[in-house]
Amino acid sequence: MSKTQTIPWTRISVEAAAIVASILLAFSIDAWWGSVQDRSEEREILGLLRAEFEANQKVLARTAGIHRLNLDAMREIISASEADISIHDESLDALFRQAAGTPHYNPATGALAATISSGRIDLVRNVELRNRLAGWNSVVSDLILDEQTRRDFVIHQVRPAFADFGIAGVYSATNGAEADFSEALRSRQILAHLRTEIANVAHLLTHFDNAEAAMQAMISDLAEELQTL
């Protein structure tokens, strides 16, 4: 004769609830730990990007400063060609050498490129900041393109014109090694090239000013975002 056993539903329910609770707790701990790791990685990313932008800002300012020196030299040469004053050849040589300079802005992009290519940029929770970082190259693209155009013009037009008069360290085979500054100052070709360059550099510097403002804003936003972590 079989005995009827009572099923301990209460105990089973308590045990089942405990199992479910432990599973949920484990998931919560995993999610929490994953979030902690993500925030730690985000902090590392933002710190690296901030350091890279700060370094690039210094390079940008230094390069813009050289362009401004080039511009000042060109303007002084134009003024010397228009004024009836005597300027020592050494001073003119320095001015022509400065005018023939071709500075090059070459920003470091390793941290930003690696962050984008690896997909780690998705760890940046600020969507607006993330989008600006992803599109940063477009901010300096016009600057780099205009600078390259200016460099090509100097190399292929300005320096050969200078060389015809033995100026700026490049000597013409037909004119010998003696620099003829007085004739250079009367050269329509040289003066026309310099006036073109003055316009080119003045326009280029507006790109530098815009890039510097955008870079400063990016550095400030990165610093502010780091403070929230």
Tab-separated table of N, CA, C and O in Angstrom, residues 143-227:
chain	number	residue	atom	x	y	z
A	143	LEU	N	43.078	73.013	-45.025
A	143	LEU	CA	44.356	73.606	-44.632
A	143	LEU	C	45.510	72.848	-45.287
A	143	LEU	O	46.401	73.461	-45.893
A	144	ILE	N	45.497	71.536	-45.173
A	144	ILE	CA	46.583	70.722	-45.717
A	144	ILE	C	46.628	70.835	-47.236
A	144	ILE	O	47.711	70.916	-47.839
A	145	LEU	N	45.461	70.859	-47.876
A	145	LEU	CA	45.410	70.980	-49.328
A	145	LEU	C	45.949	72.332	-49.791
A	145	LEU	O	46.758	72.406	-50.728
A	146	ASP	N	45.524	73.420	-49.143
A	146	ASP	CA	45.998	74.755	-49.511
A	146	ASP	C	47.493	74.903	-49.246
A	146	ASP	O	48.210	75.574	-49.999
A	147	GLU	N	47.969	74.292	-48.179
A	147	GLU	CA	49.388	74.366	-47.871
A	147	GLU	C	50.208	73.638	-48.932
A	147	GLU	O	51.269	74.108	-49.340
A	148	GLN	N	49.699	72.504	-49.393
A	148	GLN	CA	50.380	71.769	-50.454
A	148	GLN	C	50.384	72.572	-51.746
A	148	GLN	O	51.395	72.597	-52.479
A	149	THR	N	49.276	73.242	-52.038
A	149	THR	CA	49.206	74.078	-53.245
A	149	THR	C	50.235	75.195	-53.156
A	149	THR	O	50.927	75.508	-54.131
A	150	ARG	N	50.333	75.813	-51.981
A	150	ARG	CA	51.317	76.876	-51.792
A	150	ARG	C	52.731	76.334	-51.953
A	150	ARG	O	53.587	76.950	-52.602
A	151	ARG	N	53.013	75.173	-51.378
A	151	ARG	CA	54.347	74.591	-51.465
A	151	ARG	C	54.718	74.299	-52.920
A	151	ARG	O	55.853	74.559	-53.352
A	152	ASP	N	53.776	73.769	-53.683
A	152	ASP	CA	54.031	73.494	-55.104
A	152	ASP	C	54.353	74.779	-55.859
A	152	ASP	O	55.251	74.809	-56.719
A	153	PHE	N	53.625	75.856	-55.553
A	153	PHE	CA	53.840	77.125	-56.240
A	153	PHE	C	55.234	77.675	-55.910
A	153	PHE	O	55.943	78.176	-56.792
A	154	VAL	N	55.624	77.574	-54.646
A	154	VAL	CA	56.947	78.070	-54.245
A	154	VAL	C	58.050	77.263	-54.923
A	154	VAL	O	59.013	77.827	-55.467
A	155	ILE	N	57.909	75.949	-54.909
A	155	ILE	CA	58.952	75.081	-55.460
A	155	ILE	C	59.073	75.233	-56.973
A	155	ILE	O	60.187	75.292	-57.515
A	156	HIS	N	57.947	75.318	-57.667
A	156	HIS	CA	57.965	75.293	-59.126
A	156	HIS	C	57.932	76.672	-59.780
A	156	HIS	O	58.239	76.790	-60.978
A	157	GLN	N	57.568	77.699	-59.023
A	157	GLN	CA	57.479	79.032	-59.613
A	157	GLN	C	58.396	80.046	-58.911
A	157	GLN	O	59.218	80.702	-59.561
A	158	VAL	N	58.250	80.171	-57.603
A	158	VAL	CA	58.977	81.213	-56.873
A	158	VAL	C	60.475	80.933	-56.829
A	158	VAL	O	61.299	81.797	-57.183
A	159	ARG	N	60.856	79.747	-56.396
A	159	ARG	CA	62.281	79.462	-56.276
A	159	ARG	C	63.019	79.515	-57.618
A	159	ARG	O	64.137	80.067	-57.678
A	160	PRO	N	62.449	78.972	-58.706
A	160	PRO	CA	63.135	79.128	-59.997
A	160	PRO	C	63.291	80.593	-60.411
A	160	PRO	O	64.328	80.958	-60.990
A	161	ALA	N	62.281	81.424	-60.101
A	161	ALA	CA	62.389	82.854	-60.416
A	161	ALA	C	63.505	83.492	-59.592
A	161	ALA	O	64.280	84.314	-60.101
A	162	PHE	N	63.608	83.112	-58.321
A	162	PHE	CA	64.701	83.608	-57.480
A	162	PHE	C	66.054	83.145	-58.022
A	162	PHE	O	67.044	83.891	-58.012
A	163	ALA	N	66.093	81.891	-58.472
A	163	ALA	CA	67.355	81.308	-58.934
A	163	ALA	C	67.909	82.052	-60.141
A	163	ALA	O	69.133	82.099	-60.341
A	164	ASP	N	67.047	82.625	-60.940
A	164	ASP	CA	67.506	83.384	-62.100
A	164	ASP	C	68.369	84.580	-61.698
A	164	ASP	O	69.150	85.101	-62.505
A	165	PHE	N	68.228	84.996	-60.450
A	165	PHE	CA	69.018	86.123	-59.949
A	165	PHE	C	69.995	85.680	-58.853
A	165	PHE	O	70.531	86.502	-58.110
A	166	GLY	N	70.192	84.355	-58.750
A	166	GLY	CA	71.134	83.826	-57.776
A	166	GLY	C	70.723	84.051	-56.344
A	166	GLY	O	71.564	84.269	-55.472
A	167	ILE	N	69.421	83.989	-56.092
A	167	ILE	CA	68.886	84.346	-54.771
A	167	ILE	C	68.371	83.117	-54.034
A	167	ILE	O	67.901	82.156	-54.638
A	168	ALA	N	68.390	83.217	-52.729
A	168	ALA	CA	67.793	82.226	-51.821
A	168	ALA	C	68.530	80.901	-51.827
A	168	ALA	O	67.953	79.840	-51.641
A	169	GLY	N	69.857	80.979	-52.077
A	169	GLY	CA	70.671	79.782	-51.981
A	169	GLY	C	70.604	78.879	-53.184
A	169	GLY	O	71.191	77.801	-53.195
A	170	VAL	N	69.864	79.289	-54.232
A	170	VAL	CA	69.789	78.501	-55.462
A	170	VAL	C	70.351	79.378	-56.579
A	170	VAL	O	69.804	80.431	-56.881
A	171	TYR	N	71.442	78.942	-57.190
A	171	TYR	CA	72.130	79.794	-58.153
A	171	TYR	C	71.888	79.328	-59.579
A	171	TYR	O	71.901	78.146	-59.883
A	172	SER	N	71.677	80.292	-60.443
A	172	SER	CA	71.418	80.004	-61.849
A	172	SER	C	72.732	79.791	-62.590
A	172	SER	O	73.701	80.517	-62.378
A	173	ALA	N	72.754	78.814	-63.456
A	173	ALA	CA	73.971	78.544	-64.226
A	173	ALA	C	74.294	79.703	-65.163
A	173	ALA	O	75.456	79.961	-65.483
A	174	THR	N	73.280	80.426	-65.597
A	174	THR	CA	73.512	81.522	-66.547
A	174	THR	C	73.913	82.808	-65.856
A	174	THR	O	74.578	83.656	-66.429
A	175	ASN	N	73.538	82.961	-64.598
A	175	ASN	CA	73.826	84.201	-63.890
A	175	ASN	C	74.968	84.074	-62.884
A	175	ASN	O	75.337	85.054	-62.255
A	176	GLY	N	75.507	82.870	-62.730
A	176	GLY	CA	76.606	82.706	-61.804
A	176	GLY	C	76.138	82.674	-60.362
A	176	GLY	O	74.953	82.539	-60.069
A	177	ALA	N	77.080	82.808	-59.428
A	177	ALA	CA	76.776	82.654	-58.012
A	177	ALA	C	76.480	83.967	-57.316
A	177	ALA	O	76.137	83.977	-56.153
A	178	GLU	N	76.645	85.079	-58.015
A	178	GLU	CA	76.403	86.368	-57.375
A	178	GLU	C	74.918	86.708	-57.396
A	178	GLU	O	74.297	86.738	-58.452
A	179	ALA	N	74.351	86.967	-56.217
A	179	ALA	CA	72.941	87.346	-56.138
A	179	ALA	C	72.780	88.801	-56.549
A	179	ALA	O	73.502	89.679	-56.086
A	180	ASP	N	71.846	89.038	-57.452
A	180	ASP	CA	71.593	90.393	-57.951
A	180	ASP	C	70.259	90.871	-57.388
A	180	ASP	O	69.210	90.737	-58.013
A	181	PHE	N	70.294	91.438	-56.187
A	181	PHE	CA	69.061	91.837	-55.519
A	181	PHE	C	68.412	93.055	-56.177
A	181	PHE	O	67.187	93.152	-56.227
A	182	SER	N	69.211	93.971	-56.658
A	182	SER	CA	68.640	95.177	-57.268
A	182	SER	C	67.807	94.833	-58.495
A	182	SER	O	66.726	95.396	-58.702
A	183	GLU	N	68.292	93.897	-59.303
A	183	GLU	CA	67.530	93.476	-60.478
A	183	GLU	C	66.309	92.654	-60.070
A	183	GLU	O	65.246	92.753	-60.684
A	184	ALA	N	66.477	91.848	-59.042
A	184	ALA	CA	65.353	91.025	-58.578
A	184	ALA	C	64.199	91.905	-58.110
A	184	ALA	O	63.031	91.595	-58.349
A	185	LEU	N	64.538	93.005	-57.451
A	185	LEU	CA	63.497	93.911	-56.954
A	185	LEU	C	62.779	94.636	-58.087
A	185	LEU	O	61.692	95.175	-57.877
A	186	ARG	N	63.385	94.614	-59.285
A	186	ARG	CA	62.733	95.229	-60.438
A	186	ARG	C	62.083	94.189	-61.355
A	186	ARG	O	61.503	94.548	-62.384
A	187	SER	N	62.204	92.924	-60.971
A	187	SER	CA	61.663	91.848	-61.813
A	187	SER	C	60.147	91.773	-61.674
A	187	SER	O	59.617	91.526	-60.586
A	188	ARG	N	59.452	91.973	-62.781
A	188	ARG	CA	57.987	91.891	-62.749
A	188	ARG	C	57.532	90.480	-62.376
A	188	ARG	O	56.521	90.311	-61.681
A	189	GLN	N	58.280	89.491	-62.856
A	189	GLN	CA	57.885	88.107	-62.561
A	189	GLN	C	57.980	87.816	-61.066
A	189	GLN	O	57.052	87.248	-60.471
A	190	ILE	N	59.093	88.198	-60.454
A	190	ILE	CA	59.265	87.947	-59.024
A	190	ILE	C	58.214	88.691	-58.218
A	190	ILE	O	57.586	88.131	-57.304
A	191	LEU	N	58.002	89.949	-58.537
A	191	LEU	CA	57.021	90.740	-57.784
A	191	LEU	C	55.607	90.193	-57.962
A	191	LEU	O	54.820	90.174	-57.017
A	192	ALA	N	55.300	89.727	-59.187
A	192	ALA	CA	53.979	89.134	-59.431
A	192	ALA	C	53.822	87.848	-58.624
A	192	ALA	O	52.763	87.595	-58.020
A	193	HIS	N	54.884	87.022	-58.591
A	193	HIS	CA	54.844	85.783	-57.813
A	193	HIS	C	54.655	86.088	-56.329
A	193	HIS	O	53.887	85.419	-55.634
A	194	LEU	N	55.364	87.091	-55.850
A	194	LEU	CA	55.260	87.427	-54.431
A	194	LEU	C	53.874	87.948	-54.075
A	194	LEU	O	53.336	87.624	-53.015
A	195	ARG	N	53.291	88.739	-54.951
A	195	ARG	CA	51.929	89.239	-54.673
A	195	ARG	C	50.922	88.087	-54.672
A	195	ARG	O	49.995	88.070	-53.852
A	196	THR	N	51.125	87.142	-55.577
A	196	THR	CA	50.261	85.949	-55.576
A	196	THR	C	50.433	85.172	-54.278
A	196	THR	O	49.461	84.717	-53.671
A	197	GLU	N	51.684	85.041	-53.856
A	197	GLU	CA	51.974	84.317	-52.624
A	197	GLU	C	51.391	85.021	-51.400
A	197	GLU	O	50.928	84.373	-50.470
A	198	ILE	N	51.451	86.330	-51.391
A	198	ILE	CA	50.880	87.079	-50.267
A	198	ILE	C	49.399	86.762	-50.126
A	198	ILE	O	48.895	86.521	-49.027
A	199	ALA	N	48.683	86.745	-51.248
A	199	ALA	CA	47.254	86.415	-51.219
A	199	ALA	C	47.047	84.962	-50.783
A	199	ALA	O	46.145	84.664	-49.989
A	200	ASN	N	47.905	84.061	-51.294
A	200	ASN	CA	47.769	82.642	-50.957
A	200	ASN	C	47.983	82.396	-49.460
A	200	ASN	O	47.224	81.671	-48.814
A	201	VAL	N	49.034	82.999	-48.915
A	201	VAL	CA	49.354	82.770	-47.505
A	201	VAL	C	48.311	83.419	-46.594
A	201	VAL	O	47.924	82.846	-45.571
A	202	ALA	N	47.853	84.610	-46.966
A	202	ALA	CA	46.819	85.271	-46.162
A	202	ALA	C	45.568	84.403	-46.099
A	202	ALA	O	44.937	84.266	-45.036
A	203	HIS	N	45.196	83.789	-47.236
A	203	HIS	CA	44.041	82.892	-47.260
A	203	HIS	C	44.320	81.631	-46.446
A	203	HIS	O	43.459	81.165	-45.682
A	204	LEU	N	45.533	81.089	-46.592
A	204	LEU	CA	45.907	79.874	-45.866
A	204	LEU	C	45.835	80.093	-44.360
A	204	LEU	O	45.390	79.210	-43.611
A	205	LEU	N	46.240	81.263	-43.910
A	205	LEU	CA	46.246	81.540	-42.475
A	205	LEU	C	44.838	81.584	-41.884
A	205	LEU	O	44.672	81.351	-40.681
A	206	THR	N	43.832	81.873	-42.710
A	206	THR	CA	42.458	81.803	-42.197
A	206	THR	C	42.106	80.352	-41.855
A	206	THR	O	41.394	80.097	-40.879
A	207	HIS	N	42.611	79.392	-42.644
A	207	HIS	CA	42.403	77.975	-42.337
A	207	HIS	C	43.117	77.604	-41.036
A	207	HIS	O	42.591	76.831	-40.224
A	208	PHE	N	44.303	78.141	-40.841
A	208	PHE	CA	45.025	77.870	-39.603
A	208	PHE	C	44.263	78.424	-38.399
A	208	PHE	O	44.152	77.761	-37.371
A	209	ASP	N	43.740	79.637	-38.540
A	209	ASP	CA	42.977	80.240	-37.432
A	209	ASP	C	41.744	79.411	-37.108
A	209	ASP	O	41.428	79.164	-35.935
A	210	ASN	N	41.036	78.960	-38.153
A	210	ASN	CA	39.832	78.146	-37.946
A	210	ASN	C	40.181	76.797	-37.314
A	210	ASN	O	39.478	76.319	-36.416
A	211	ALA	N	41.265	76.187	-37.796
A	211	ALA	CA	41.685	74.896	-37.248
A	211	ALA	C	42.122	75.038	-35.797
A	211	ALA	O	41.832	74.174	-34.964
A	212	GLU	N	42.802	76.130	-35.480
A	212	GLU	CA	43.256	76.333	-34.109
A	212	GLU	C	42.067	76.511	-33.160
A	212	GLU	O	42.059	75.971	-32.054
A	213	ALA	N	41.055	77.257	-33.610
A	213	ALA	CA	39.861	77.444	-32.785
A	213	ALA	C	39.138	76.115	-32.582
A	213	ALA	O	38.689	75.796	-31.470
A	214	ALA	N	39.005	75.332	-33.661
A	214	ALA	CA	38.335	74.032	-33.560
A	214	ALA	C	39.119	73.079	-32.676
A	214	ALA	O	38.545	72.302	-31.904
A	215	MET	N	40.447	73.145	-32.766
A	215	MET	CA	41.285	72.266	-31.956
A	215	MET	C	41.196	72.624	-30.474
A	215	MET	O	41.138	71.740	-29.611
A	216	GLN	N	41.172	73.916	-30.175
A	216	GLN	CA	41.047	74.341	-28.794
A	216	GLN	C	39.708	73.894	-28.212
A	216	GLN	O	39.623	73.461	-27.064
A	217	ALA	N	38.655	73.994	-29.022
A	217	ALA	CA	37.336	73.547	-28.578
A	217	ALA	C	37.335	72.040	-28.325
A	217	ALA	O	36.743	71.559	-27.344
A	218	MET	N	38.011	71.285	-29.189
A	218	MET	CA	38.085	69.833	-29.017
A	218	MET	C	38.841	69.481	-27.742
A	218	MET	O	38.416	68.597	-26.972
A	219	ILE	N	39.950	70.159	-27.482
A	219	ILE	CA	40.730	69.895	-26.274
A	219	ILE	C	39.896	70.194	-25.031
A	219	ILE	O	39.910	69.426	-24.056
A	220	SER	N	39.163	71.292	-25.058
A	220	SER	CA	38.317	71.660	-23.911
A	220	SER	C	37.230	70.624	-23.691
A	220	SER	O	36.943	70.232	-22.551
A	221	ASP	N	36.613	70.156	-24.771
A	221	ASP	CA	35.549	69.160	-24.656
A	221	ASP	C	36.087	67.813	-24.162
A	221	ASP	O	35.417	67.125	-23.373
A	222	LEU	N	37.274	67.424	-24.619
A	222	LEU	CA	37.875	66.189	-24.149
A	222	LEU	C	38.184	66.284	-22.652
A	222	LEU	O	37.957	65.334	-21.893
A	223	ALA	N	38.702	67.434	-22.230
A	223	ALA	CA	39.003	67.635	-20.802
A	223	ALA	C	37.732	67.590	-19.966
A	223	ALA	O	37.701	66.987	-18.884
A	224	GLU	N	36.677	68.216	-20.460
A	224	GLU	CA	35.420	68.230	-19.740
A	224	GLU	C	34.821	66.831	-19.644
A	224	GLU	O	34.298	66.424	-18.598
A	225	GLU	N	34.935	66.068	-20.726
A	225	GLU	CA	34.404	64.703	-20.718
A	225	GLU	C	35.194	63.822	-19.755
A	225	GLU	O	34.604	62.969	-19.067
A	226	LEU	N	36.487	64.032	-19.684
A	226	LEU	CA	37.309	63.257	-18.758
A	226	LEU	C	36.904	63.511	-17.309
A	226	LEU	O	36.968	62.602	-16.471
A	227	GLN	N	36.486	64.726	-17.020
A	227	GLN	CA	36.072	65.062	-15.647
A	227	GLN	C	34.796	64.333	-15.229
A	227	GLN	O	34.535	64.188	-14.032
